[in-house]
Amino acid sequence: QIICSFAGPFLGCCLILLLKWYPKVALCLLIQTIYNLLPIQGTDGGCILQTGMLLLLGEEKGCQVFTIIEKFTRALLFVLLFYIAVKWSFGALLFFLSMQRLRKVGIKTPCKRRALRVQ
C-alpha cells in the first residue's frame, strides 16, 4: 500500500518537468502534489503514514501516533490559513473554502486497518 500511495505524488513530481513549456500547469501540479503528501487521512500522505505507523508500532499504538500527527497537521494548516485570511483582504473567502475542503477530506473512508492493501 505504501508503494501504491507513492505512485500519485511520484507522477506529480515527474510532471513538474513540464515547467519549461507549461509553467502554470507545473505550478498547479506542484501544489497538488504537496497537498496530496500531507499526513491527513484520505490523502496519499495519510495512507503512507498510517500504513507505516501500523507496520512499525502495531495497530493500537500506530493509530494513536497517526491521530496525533494528523491533529497537529490540521492545527498547523488552520493557523496558516487564518494568517492568510488576516494578511490578505480576500483571504477570508480562501480560508472558508480551504476549511470546507479539509473537512470533506476528513470524512473520507479510512484505509482498512487490518488488511494492509489498497481499497
PDB file of C-alpha atoms in Angstrom:
ATOM      1  CA  GLN A   1       0.000   0.000   0.000  1.00  0.00           C
ATOM      2  CA  ILE A   2       2.904   2.353   0.698  1.00  0.00           C
ATOM      3  CA  ILE A   3       4.275   1.840  -2.813  1.00  0.00           C
ATOM      4  CA  CYS A   4       0.859   2.389  -4.400  1.00  0.00           C
ATOM      5  CA  SER A   5       0.323   5.538  -2.330  1.00  0.00           C
ATOM      6  CA  PHE A   6       3.665   6.929  -3.513  1.00  0.00           C
ATOM      7  CA  ALA A   7       2.646   6.461  -7.176  1.00  0.00           C
ATOM      8  CA  GLY A   8       0.458   9.586  -7.352  1.00  0.00           C
ATOM      9  CA  PRO A   9       2.949  12.030  -5.805  1.00  0.00           C
ATOM     10  CA  PHE A  10       5.788  10.454  -7.797  1.00  0.00           C
ATOM     11  CA  LEU A  11       3.929  11.022 -11.061  1.00  0.00           C
ATOM     12  CA  GLY A  12       3.106  14.581  -9.953  1.00  0.00           C
ATOM     13  CA  CYS A  13       6.812  15.220  -9.352  1.00  0.00           C
ATOM     14  CA  CYS A  14       7.668  13.763 -12.763  1.00  0.00           C
ATOM     15  CA  LEU A  15       5.132  16.021 -14.470  1.00  0.00           C
ATOM     16  CA  ILE A  16       6.759  19.068 -12.853  1.00  0.00           C
ATOM     17  CA  LEU A  17       9.371  18.624 -15.573  1.00  0.00           C
ATOM     18  CA  LEU A  18       6.831  20.390 -17.814  1.00  0.00           C
ATOM     19  CA  LEU A  19       7.831  23.640 -16.096  1.00  0.00           C
ATOM     20  CA  LYS A  20       9.798  24.846 -19.096  1.00  0.00           C
ATOM     21  CA  TRP A  21       6.883  24.515 -21.542  1.00  0.00           C
ATOM     22  CA  TYR A  22       3.823  24.850 -19.271  1.00  0.00           C
ATOM     23  CA  PRO A  23       4.777  26.816 -16.137  1.00  0.00           C
ATOM     24  CA  LYS A  24       1.218  27.311 -14.836  1.00  0.00           C
ATOM     25  CA  VAL A  25       0.373  23.635 -15.208  1.00  0.00           C
ATOM     26  CA  ALA A  26       3.608  22.632 -13.474  1.00  0.00           C
ATOM     27  CA  LEU A  27       2.891  25.026 -10.587  1.00  0.00           C
ATOM     28  CA  CYS A  28      -0.605  23.574 -10.147  1.00  0.00           C
ATOM     29  CA  LEU A  29       0.834  20.046 -10.196  1.00  0.00           C
ATOM     30  CA  LEU A  30       3.402  21.014  -7.587  1.00  0.00           C
ATOM     31  CA  ILE A  31       0.752  22.444  -5.266  1.00  0.00           C
ATOM     32  CA  GLN A  32      -1.456  19.399  -5.756  1.00  0.00           C
ATOM     33  CA  THR A  33       1.454  17.044  -5.059  1.00  0.00           C
ATOM     34  CA  ILE A  34       2.382  18.891  -1.861  1.00  0.00           C
ATOM     35  CA  TYR A  35      -1.241  18.835  -0.700  1.00  0.00           C
ATOM     36  CA  ASN A  36      -1.504  15.140  -1.547  1.00  0.00           C
ATOM     37  CA  LEU A  37       1.517  14.369   0.645  1.00  0.00           C
ATOM     38  CA  LEU A  38       0.029  15.998   3.765  1.00  0.00           C
ATOM     39  CA  PRO A  39      -0.394  13.473   6.581  1.00  0.00           C
ATOM     40  CA  ILE A  40      -4.173  13.818   6.668  1.00  0.00           C
ATOM     41  CA  GLN A  41      -6.474  10.834   6.397  1.00  0.00           C
ATOM     42  CA  GLY A  42      -7.807  10.495   2.872  1.00  0.00           C
ATOM     43  CA  THR A  43      -4.667  11.745   1.138  1.00  0.00           C
ATOM     44  CA  ASP A  44      -1.740   9.672  -0.106  1.00  0.00           C
ATOM     45  CA  GLY A  45       0.476  11.091   2.620  1.00  0.00           C
ATOM     46  CA  GLY A  46      -2.060   9.990   5.223  1.00  0.00           C
ATOM     47  CA  CYS A  47      -2.193   6.454   3.822  1.00  0.00           C
ATOM     48  CA  ILE A  48       1.604   6.265   3.698  1.00  0.00           C
ATOM     49  CA  LEU A  49       1.985   7.490   7.273  1.00  0.00           C
ATOM     50  CA  GLN A  50      -0.853   5.368   8.630  1.00  0.00           C
ATOM     51  CA  THR A  51       0.421   2.191   6.984  1.00  0.00           C
ATOM     52  CA  GLY A  52       3.969   2.906   8.146  1.00  0.00           C
ATOM     53  CA  MET A  53       2.838   3.520  11.715  1.00  0.00           C
ATOM     54  CA  LEU A  54       0.794   0.301  11.714  1.00  0.00           C
ATOM     55  CA  LEU A  55       3.766  -1.688  10.445  1.00  0.00           C
ATOM     56  CA  LEU A  56       6.285  -0.133  12.835  1.00  0.00           C
ATOM     57  CA  LEU A  57       4.272   0.326  16.029  1.00  0.00           C
ATOM     58  CA  GLY A  58       1.380  -2.113  15.769  1.00  0.00           C
ATOM     59  CA  GLU A  59      -2.295  -1.369  15.372  1.00  0.00           C
ATOM     60  CA  GLU A  60      -3.167   0.349  18.655  1.00  0.00           C
ATOM     61  CA  LYS A  61      -0.043   2.484  19.127  1.00  0.00           C
ATOM     62  CA  GLY A  62       0.215   3.228  15.386  1.00  0.00           C
ATOM     63  CA  CYS A  63      -3.336   4.591  15.267  1.00  0.00           C
ATOM     64  CA  GLN A  64      -2.669   6.783  18.297  1.00  0.00           C
ATOM     65  CA  VAL A  65       0.518   8.250  16.811  1.00  0.00           C
ATOM     66  CA  PHE A  66      -1.170   8.789  13.425  1.00  0.00           C
ATOM     67  CA  THR A  67      -4.095  10.581  15.088  1.00  0.00           C
ATOM     68  CA  ILE A  68      -1.733  12.915  16.973  1.00  0.00           C
ATOM     69  CA  ILE A  69       0.233  13.749  13.805  1.00  0.00           C
ATOM     70  CA  GLU A  70      -2.992  14.314  11.844  1.00  0.00           C
ATOM     71  CA  LYS A  71      -4.408  16.662  14.504  1.00  0.00           C
ATOM     72  CA  PHE A  72      -1.136  18.608  14.633  1.00  0.00           C
ATOM     73  CA  THR A  73      -1.127  18.946  10.822  1.00  0.00           C
ATOM     74  CA  ARG A  74      -4.742  20.133  10.778  1.00  0.00           C
ATOM     75  CA  ALA A  75      -3.998  22.692  13.518  1.00  0.00           C
ATOM     76  CA  LEU A  76      -0.939  23.928  11.630  1.00  0.00           C
ATOM     77  CA  LEU A  77      -2.981  24.300   8.434  1.00  0.00           C
ATOM     78  CA  PHE A  78      -5.701  26.135  10.351  1.00  0.00           C
ATOM     79  CA  VAL A  79      -3.163  28.632  11.731  1.00  0.00           C
ATOM     80  CA  LEU A  80      -1.607  29.096   8.286  1.00  0.00           C
ATOM     81  CA  LEU A  81      -4.980  29.653   6.611  1.00  0.00           C
ATOM     82  CA  PHE A  82      -6.061  32.038   9.364  1.00  0.00           C
ATOM     83  CA  TYR A  83      -2.845  34.037   8.879  1.00  0.00           C
ATOM     84  CA  ILE A  84      -3.522  34.212   5.133  1.00  0.00           C
ATOM     85  CA  ALA A  85      -7.105  35.322   5.807  1.00  0.00           C
ATOM     86  CA  VAL A  86      -5.908  38.150   8.076  1.00  0.00           C
ATOM     87  CA  LYS A  87      -2.992  39.158   5.845  1.00  0.00           C
ATOM     88  CA  TRP A  88      -4.954  39.436   2.592  1.00  0.00           C
ATOM     89  CA  SER A  89      -8.343  41.051   2.223  1.00  0.00           C
ATOM     90  CA  PHE A  90      -9.697  38.247   0.022  1.00  0.00           C
ATOM     91  CA  GLY A  91      -8.228  35.695   2.420  1.00  0.00           C
ATOM     92  CA  ALA A  92     -11.500  35.189   4.314  1.00  0.00           C
ATOM     93  CA  LEU A  93     -13.048  33.508   1.281  1.00  0.00           C
ATOM     94  CA  LEU A  94      -9.919  31.424   0.756  1.00  0.00           C
ATOM     95  CA  PHE A  95      -9.936  30.474   4.444  1.00  0.00           C
ATOM     96  CA  PHE A  96     -13.577  29.399   4.327  1.00  0.00           C
ATOM     97  CA  LEU A  97     -13.154  27.331   1.154  1.00  0.00           C
ATOM     98  CA  SER A  98      -9.997  25.674   2.456  1.00  0.00           C
ATOM     99  CA  MET A  99     -11.627  24.720   5.738  1.00  0.00           C
ATOM    100  CA  GLN A 100     -14.554  23.201   3.836  1.00  0.00           C
ATOM    101  CA  ARG A 101     -12.118  21.170   1.748  1.00  0.00           C
ATOM    102  CA  LEU A 102     -10.207  19.947   4.807  1.00  0.00           C
ATOM    103  CA  ARG A 103     -13.442  18.929   6.494  1.00  0.00           C
ATOM    104  CA  LYS A 104     -14.506  16.886   3.458  1.00  0.00           C
ATOM    105  CA  VAL A 105     -11.133  15.125   3.322  1.00  0.00           C
ATOM    106  CA  GLY A 106     -11.512  14.100   6.962  1.00  0.00           C
ATOM    107  CA  ILE A 107     -14.863  12.424   6.202  1.00  0.00           C
ATOM    108  CA  LYS A 108     -13.384  10.039   3.646  1.00  0.00           C
ATOM    109  CA  THR A 109     -13.354   6.348   4.464  1.00  0.00           C
ATOM    110  CA  PRO A 110     -10.097   5.415   6.196  1.00  0.00           C
ATOM    111  CA  CYS A 111      -7.745   2.781   4.856  1.00  0.00           C
ATOM    112  CA  LYS A 112      -8.540  -0.671   6.160  1.00  0.00           C
ATOM    113  CA  ARG A 113      -6.548  -1.189   9.328  1.00  0.00           C
ATOM    114  CA  ARG A 114      -6.342  -4.962   9.453  1.00  0.00           C
ATOM    115  CA  ALA A 115      -5.838  -5.690   5.751  1.00  0.00           C
ATOM    116  CA  LEU A 116      -2.931  -3.554   4.541  1.00  0.00           C
ATOM    117  CA  ARG A 117      -3.994  -3.205   0.936  1.00  0.00           C
ATOM    118  CA  VAL A 118      -5.308  -0.556  -1.410  1.00  0.00           C
ATOM    119  CA  GLN A 119      -9.067  -0.166  -1.358  1.00  0.00           C
TER     120      GLN A 119
END
